[in-house]
PDB file of C-alpha atoms in Angstrom:
ATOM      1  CA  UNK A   1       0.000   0.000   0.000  1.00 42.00           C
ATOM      2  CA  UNK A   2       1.444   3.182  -0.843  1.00 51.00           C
ATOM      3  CA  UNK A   3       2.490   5.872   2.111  1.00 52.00           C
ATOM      4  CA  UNK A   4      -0.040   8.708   2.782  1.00 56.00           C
ATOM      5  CA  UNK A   5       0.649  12.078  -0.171  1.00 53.00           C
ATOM      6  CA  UNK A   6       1.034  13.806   3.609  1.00 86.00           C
ATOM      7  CA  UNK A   7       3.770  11.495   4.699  1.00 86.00           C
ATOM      8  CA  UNK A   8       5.310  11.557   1.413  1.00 89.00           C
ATOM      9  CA  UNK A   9       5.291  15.684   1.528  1.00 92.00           C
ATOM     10  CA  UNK A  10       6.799  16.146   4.703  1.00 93.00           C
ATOM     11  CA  UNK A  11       9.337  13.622   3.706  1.00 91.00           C
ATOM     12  CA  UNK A  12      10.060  15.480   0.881  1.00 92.00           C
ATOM     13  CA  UNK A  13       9.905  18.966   2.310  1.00 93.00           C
ATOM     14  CA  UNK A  14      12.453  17.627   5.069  1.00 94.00           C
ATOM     15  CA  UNK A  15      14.577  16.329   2.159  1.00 92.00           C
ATOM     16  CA  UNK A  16      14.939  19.394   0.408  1.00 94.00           C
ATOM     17  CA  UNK A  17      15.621  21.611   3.527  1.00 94.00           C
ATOM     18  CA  UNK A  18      18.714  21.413   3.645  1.00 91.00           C
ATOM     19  CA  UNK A  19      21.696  22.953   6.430  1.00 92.00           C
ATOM     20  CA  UNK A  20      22.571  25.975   3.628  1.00 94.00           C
ATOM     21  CA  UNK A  21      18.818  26.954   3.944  1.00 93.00           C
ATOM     22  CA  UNK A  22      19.264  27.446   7.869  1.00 95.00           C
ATOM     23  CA  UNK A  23      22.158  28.975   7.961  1.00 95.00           C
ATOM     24  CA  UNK A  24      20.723  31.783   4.985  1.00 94.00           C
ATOM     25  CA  UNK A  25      18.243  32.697   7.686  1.00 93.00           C
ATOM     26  CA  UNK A  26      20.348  32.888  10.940  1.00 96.00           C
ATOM     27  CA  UNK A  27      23.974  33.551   9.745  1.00 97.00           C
ATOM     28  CA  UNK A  28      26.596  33.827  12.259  1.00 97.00           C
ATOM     29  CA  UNK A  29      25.924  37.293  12.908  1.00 97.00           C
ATOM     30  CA  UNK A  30      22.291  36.603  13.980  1.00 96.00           C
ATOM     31  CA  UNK A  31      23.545  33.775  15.945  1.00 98.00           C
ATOM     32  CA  UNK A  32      25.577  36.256  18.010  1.00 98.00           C
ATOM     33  CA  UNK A  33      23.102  38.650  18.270  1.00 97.00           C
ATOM     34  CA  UNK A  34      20.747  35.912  19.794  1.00 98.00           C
ATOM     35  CA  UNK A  35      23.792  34.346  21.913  1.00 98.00           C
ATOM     36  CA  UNK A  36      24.760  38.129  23.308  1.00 98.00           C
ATOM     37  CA  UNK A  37      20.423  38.497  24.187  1.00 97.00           C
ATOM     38  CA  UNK A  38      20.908  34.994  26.124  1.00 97.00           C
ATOM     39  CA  UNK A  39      24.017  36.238  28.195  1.00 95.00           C
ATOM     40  CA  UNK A  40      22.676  39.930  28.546  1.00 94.00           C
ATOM     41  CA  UNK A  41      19.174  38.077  30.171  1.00 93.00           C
ATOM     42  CA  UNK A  42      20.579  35.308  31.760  1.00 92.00           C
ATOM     43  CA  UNK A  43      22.607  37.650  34.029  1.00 89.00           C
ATOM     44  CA  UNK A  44      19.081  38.433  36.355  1.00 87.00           C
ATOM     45  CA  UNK A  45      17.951  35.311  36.931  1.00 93.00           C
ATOM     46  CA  UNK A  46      18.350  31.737  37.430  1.00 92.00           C
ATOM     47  CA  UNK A  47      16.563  30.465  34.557  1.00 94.00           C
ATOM     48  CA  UNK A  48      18.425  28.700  31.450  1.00 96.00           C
ATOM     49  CA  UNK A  49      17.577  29.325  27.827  1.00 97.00           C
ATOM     50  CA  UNK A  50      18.569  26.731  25.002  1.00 98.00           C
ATOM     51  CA  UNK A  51      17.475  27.767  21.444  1.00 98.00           C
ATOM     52  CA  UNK A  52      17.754  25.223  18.605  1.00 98.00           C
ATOM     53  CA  UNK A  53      17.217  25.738  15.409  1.00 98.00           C
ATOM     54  CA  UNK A  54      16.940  22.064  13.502  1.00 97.00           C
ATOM     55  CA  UNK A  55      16.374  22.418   9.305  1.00 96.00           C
ATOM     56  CA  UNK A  56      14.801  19.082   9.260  1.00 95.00           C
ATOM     57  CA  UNK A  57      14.307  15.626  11.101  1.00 94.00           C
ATOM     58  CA  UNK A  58      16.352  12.481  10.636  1.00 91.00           C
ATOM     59  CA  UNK A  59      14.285  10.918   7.432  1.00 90.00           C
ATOM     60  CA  UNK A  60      13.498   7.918   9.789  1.00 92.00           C
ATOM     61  CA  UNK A  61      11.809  10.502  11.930  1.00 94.00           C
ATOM     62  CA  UNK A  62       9.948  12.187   9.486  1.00 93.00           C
ATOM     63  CA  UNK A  63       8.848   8.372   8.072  1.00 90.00           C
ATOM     64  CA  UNK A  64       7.535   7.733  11.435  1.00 92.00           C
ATOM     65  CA  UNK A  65       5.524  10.611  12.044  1.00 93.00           C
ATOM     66  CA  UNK A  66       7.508  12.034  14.575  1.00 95.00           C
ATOM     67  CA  UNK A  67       5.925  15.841  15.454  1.00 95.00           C
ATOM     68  CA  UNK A  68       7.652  18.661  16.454  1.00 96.00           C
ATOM     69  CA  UNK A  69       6.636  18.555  19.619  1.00 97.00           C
ATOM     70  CA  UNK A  70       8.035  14.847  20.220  1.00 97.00           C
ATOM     71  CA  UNK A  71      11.909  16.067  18.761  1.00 98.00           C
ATOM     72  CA  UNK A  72      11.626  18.993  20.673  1.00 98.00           C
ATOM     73  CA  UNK A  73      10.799  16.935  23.946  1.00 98.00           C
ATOM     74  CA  UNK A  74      13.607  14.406  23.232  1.00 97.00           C
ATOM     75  CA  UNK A  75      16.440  16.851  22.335  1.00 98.00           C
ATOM     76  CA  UNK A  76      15.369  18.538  25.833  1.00 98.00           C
ATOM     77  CA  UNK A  77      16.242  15.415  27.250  1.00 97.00           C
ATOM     78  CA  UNK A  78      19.359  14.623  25.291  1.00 97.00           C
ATOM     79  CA  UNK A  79      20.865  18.270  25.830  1.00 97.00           C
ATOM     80  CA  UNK A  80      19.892  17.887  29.663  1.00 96.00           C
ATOM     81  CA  UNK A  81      17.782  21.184  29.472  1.00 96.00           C
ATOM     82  CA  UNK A  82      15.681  19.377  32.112  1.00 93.00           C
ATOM     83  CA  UNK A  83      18.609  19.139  34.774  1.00 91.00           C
ATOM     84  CA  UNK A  84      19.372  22.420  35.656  1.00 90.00           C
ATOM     85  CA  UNK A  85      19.471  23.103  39.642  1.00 87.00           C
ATOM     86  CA  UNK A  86      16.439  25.286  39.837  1.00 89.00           C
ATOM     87  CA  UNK A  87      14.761  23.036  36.793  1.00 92.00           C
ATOM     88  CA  UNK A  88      14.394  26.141  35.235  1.00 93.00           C
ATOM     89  CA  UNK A  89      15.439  25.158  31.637  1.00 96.00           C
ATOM     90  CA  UNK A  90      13.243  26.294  28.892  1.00 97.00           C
ATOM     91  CA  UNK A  91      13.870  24.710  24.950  1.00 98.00           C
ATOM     92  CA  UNK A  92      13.082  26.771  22.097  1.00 98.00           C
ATOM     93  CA  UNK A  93      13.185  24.521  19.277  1.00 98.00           C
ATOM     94  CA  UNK A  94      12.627  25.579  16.010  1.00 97.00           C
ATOM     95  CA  UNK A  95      11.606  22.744  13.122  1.00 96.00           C
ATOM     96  CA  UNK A  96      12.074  25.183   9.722  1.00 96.00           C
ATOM     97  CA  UNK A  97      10.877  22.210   7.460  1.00 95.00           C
ATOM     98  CA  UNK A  98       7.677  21.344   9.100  1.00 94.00           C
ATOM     99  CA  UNK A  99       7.959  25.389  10.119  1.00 92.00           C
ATOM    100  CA  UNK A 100       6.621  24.640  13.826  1.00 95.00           C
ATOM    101  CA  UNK A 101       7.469  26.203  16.809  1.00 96.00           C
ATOM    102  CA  UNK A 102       7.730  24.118  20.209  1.00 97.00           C
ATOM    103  CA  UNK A 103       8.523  25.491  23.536  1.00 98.00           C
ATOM    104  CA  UNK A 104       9.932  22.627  26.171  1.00 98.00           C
ATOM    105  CA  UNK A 105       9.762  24.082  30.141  1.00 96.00           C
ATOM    106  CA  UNK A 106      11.229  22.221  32.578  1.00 96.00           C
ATOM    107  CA  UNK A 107       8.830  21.106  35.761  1.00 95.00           C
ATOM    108  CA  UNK A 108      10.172  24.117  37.856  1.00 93.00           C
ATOM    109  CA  UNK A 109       8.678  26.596  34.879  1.00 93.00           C
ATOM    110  CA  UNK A 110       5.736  24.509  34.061  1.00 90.00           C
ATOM    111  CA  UNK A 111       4.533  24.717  37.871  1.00 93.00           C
ATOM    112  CA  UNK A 112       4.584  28.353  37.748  1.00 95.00           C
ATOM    113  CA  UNK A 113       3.690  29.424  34.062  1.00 96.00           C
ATOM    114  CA  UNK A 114       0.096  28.282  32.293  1.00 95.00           C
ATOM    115  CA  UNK A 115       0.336  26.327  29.203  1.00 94.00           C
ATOM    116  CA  UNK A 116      -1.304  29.270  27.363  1.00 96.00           C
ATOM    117  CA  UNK A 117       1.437  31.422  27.893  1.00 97.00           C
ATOM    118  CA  UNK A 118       3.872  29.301  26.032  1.00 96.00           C
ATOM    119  CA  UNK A 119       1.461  28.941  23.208  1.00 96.00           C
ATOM    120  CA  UNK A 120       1.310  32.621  22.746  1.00 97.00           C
ATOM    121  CA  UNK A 121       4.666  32.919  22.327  1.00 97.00           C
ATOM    122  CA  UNK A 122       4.692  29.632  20.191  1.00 97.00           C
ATOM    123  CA  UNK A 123       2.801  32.032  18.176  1.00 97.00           C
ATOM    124  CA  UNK A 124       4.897  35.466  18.384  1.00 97.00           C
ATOM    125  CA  UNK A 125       7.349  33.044  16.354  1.00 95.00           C
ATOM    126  CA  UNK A 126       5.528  31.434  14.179  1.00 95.00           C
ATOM    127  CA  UNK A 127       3.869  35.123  13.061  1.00 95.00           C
ATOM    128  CA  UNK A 128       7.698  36.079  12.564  1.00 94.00           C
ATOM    129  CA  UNK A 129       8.352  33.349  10.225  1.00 89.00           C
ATOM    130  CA  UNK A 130       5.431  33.742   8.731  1.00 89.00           C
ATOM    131  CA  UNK A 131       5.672  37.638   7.867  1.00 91.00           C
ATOM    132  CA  UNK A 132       9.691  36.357   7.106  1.00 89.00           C
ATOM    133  CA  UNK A 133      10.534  38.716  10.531  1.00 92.00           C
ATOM    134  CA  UNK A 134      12.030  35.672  12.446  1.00 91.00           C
ATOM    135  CA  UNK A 135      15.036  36.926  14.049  1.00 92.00           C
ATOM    136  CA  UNK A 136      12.551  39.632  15.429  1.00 95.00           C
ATOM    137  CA  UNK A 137      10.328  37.799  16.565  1.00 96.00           C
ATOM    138  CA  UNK A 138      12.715  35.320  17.843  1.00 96.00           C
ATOM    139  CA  UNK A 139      14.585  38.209  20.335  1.00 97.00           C
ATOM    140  CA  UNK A 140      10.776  39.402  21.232  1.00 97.00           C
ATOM    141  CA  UNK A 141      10.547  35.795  22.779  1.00 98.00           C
ATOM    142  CA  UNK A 142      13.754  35.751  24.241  1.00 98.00           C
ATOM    143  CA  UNK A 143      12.994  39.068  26.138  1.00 98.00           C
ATOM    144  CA  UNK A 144       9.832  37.684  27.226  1.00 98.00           C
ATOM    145  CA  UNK A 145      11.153  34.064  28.660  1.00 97.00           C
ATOM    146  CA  UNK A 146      13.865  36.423  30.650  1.00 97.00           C
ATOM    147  CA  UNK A 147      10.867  38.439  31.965  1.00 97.00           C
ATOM    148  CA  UNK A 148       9.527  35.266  33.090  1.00 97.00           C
ATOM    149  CA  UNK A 149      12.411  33.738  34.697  1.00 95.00           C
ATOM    150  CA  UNK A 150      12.852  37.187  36.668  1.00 94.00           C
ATOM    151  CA  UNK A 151       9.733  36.745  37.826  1.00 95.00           C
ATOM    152  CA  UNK A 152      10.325  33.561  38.640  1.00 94.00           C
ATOM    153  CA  UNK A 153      13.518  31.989  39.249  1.00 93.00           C
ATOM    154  CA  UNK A 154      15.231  35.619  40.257  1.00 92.00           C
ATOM    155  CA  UNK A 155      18.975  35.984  41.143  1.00 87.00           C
ATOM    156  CA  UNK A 156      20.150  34.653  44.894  1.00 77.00           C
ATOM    157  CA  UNK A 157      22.718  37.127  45.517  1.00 75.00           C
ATOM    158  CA  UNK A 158      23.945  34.824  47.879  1.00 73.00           C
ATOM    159  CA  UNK A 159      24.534  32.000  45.283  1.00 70.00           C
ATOM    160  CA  UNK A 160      26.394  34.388  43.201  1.00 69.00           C
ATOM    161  CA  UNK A 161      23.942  35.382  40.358  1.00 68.00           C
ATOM    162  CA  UNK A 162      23.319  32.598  37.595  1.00 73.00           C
ATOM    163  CA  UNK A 163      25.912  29.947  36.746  1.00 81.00           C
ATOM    164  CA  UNK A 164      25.059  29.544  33.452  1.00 89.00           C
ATOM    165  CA  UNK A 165      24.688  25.440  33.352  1.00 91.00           C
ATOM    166  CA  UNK A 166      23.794  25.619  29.729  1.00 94.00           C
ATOM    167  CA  UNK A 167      25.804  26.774  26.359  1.00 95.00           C
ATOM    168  CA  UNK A 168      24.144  30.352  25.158  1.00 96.00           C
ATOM    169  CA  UNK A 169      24.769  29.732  21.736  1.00 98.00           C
ATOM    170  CA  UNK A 170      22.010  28.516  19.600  1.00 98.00           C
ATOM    171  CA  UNK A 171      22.570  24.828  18.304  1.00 98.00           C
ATOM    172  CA  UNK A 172      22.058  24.391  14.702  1.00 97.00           C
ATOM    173  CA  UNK A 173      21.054  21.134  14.075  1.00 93.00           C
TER     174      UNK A 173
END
């Protein structure tokens, strides 16, 4: 029996998104810029940011219906976003072939922040891409998980400030 046209798409689209395509829309210049806006926030709070930015799935993946959501929850787990000491590690994955948007909070931020407020910024980004304004829209979400983590996981003074547990730089994958 042949594979579902939708399964056949996506496996195509995934194919034909290729590492050059990522790396046209967040050079190494834009990758600074959103490294320097992790620092600059991470510096009032205990929270940790990771940002990847994956072009498209393993073809296996993509074959087996993986969704975005399901990467993004494994490559919190295989980064160790979920072990920080305050469990205060957020994901923000980025899928450009199946252009989807998943934010991953670790059980410290999911205690304290509804579900709806990661969907809105879920869609802040996916606007951006849409309106081709991503790297906007990408440091308008940044700003907004550091206002969170203020509010949430603020500095101890006595601990030091933050100890950055996790790289700043955004992982292309």
């Amino acid at each position: 029996m042949p594979a579902h046209p939708s399964r056949l798409k996506r496996l195509c689209t995934h194919l034909c998104t290729t590492h050059a395509h990522v790396r046209a829309l967040f050079p190494d210049a834009e990758l600074d810029r959103i490294e320097h806006a992790i620092q600059a926030g991470e510096h009032g709070h205990q929270g940790e940011l990771r940002v990847v930015i994956e072009g498209s799935l393993p073809l296996a993946q993509v074959w087996g219906r993986v969704s975005p959501r399901e990467r993004a929850e494994h490559i919190f787990r295989e980064l160790d976003i979920w072990d920080t000491e305050a469990n205060s590690g957020v994901l923000l994955y980025l899928n450009i072939a199946d252009h989807a948007v998943e934010i991953v909070a670790d059980r410290g931020f999911a205690a304290r922040v509804p579900a709806t407020t990661w969907d809105e910024l879920c869609a802040i980004l996916t606007s951006g891409f849409t309106r081709q304004q991503q790297t906007a829209a990408l440091h308008q979400v940044i700003h907004a998980l550091h206002a969170l983590a203020n509010r949430h996981f603020p500095v101890d003074p006595a601990r030091g400030g933050n100890s950055n547990e996790l790289p700043d730089r955004p992982l292309i994958r």
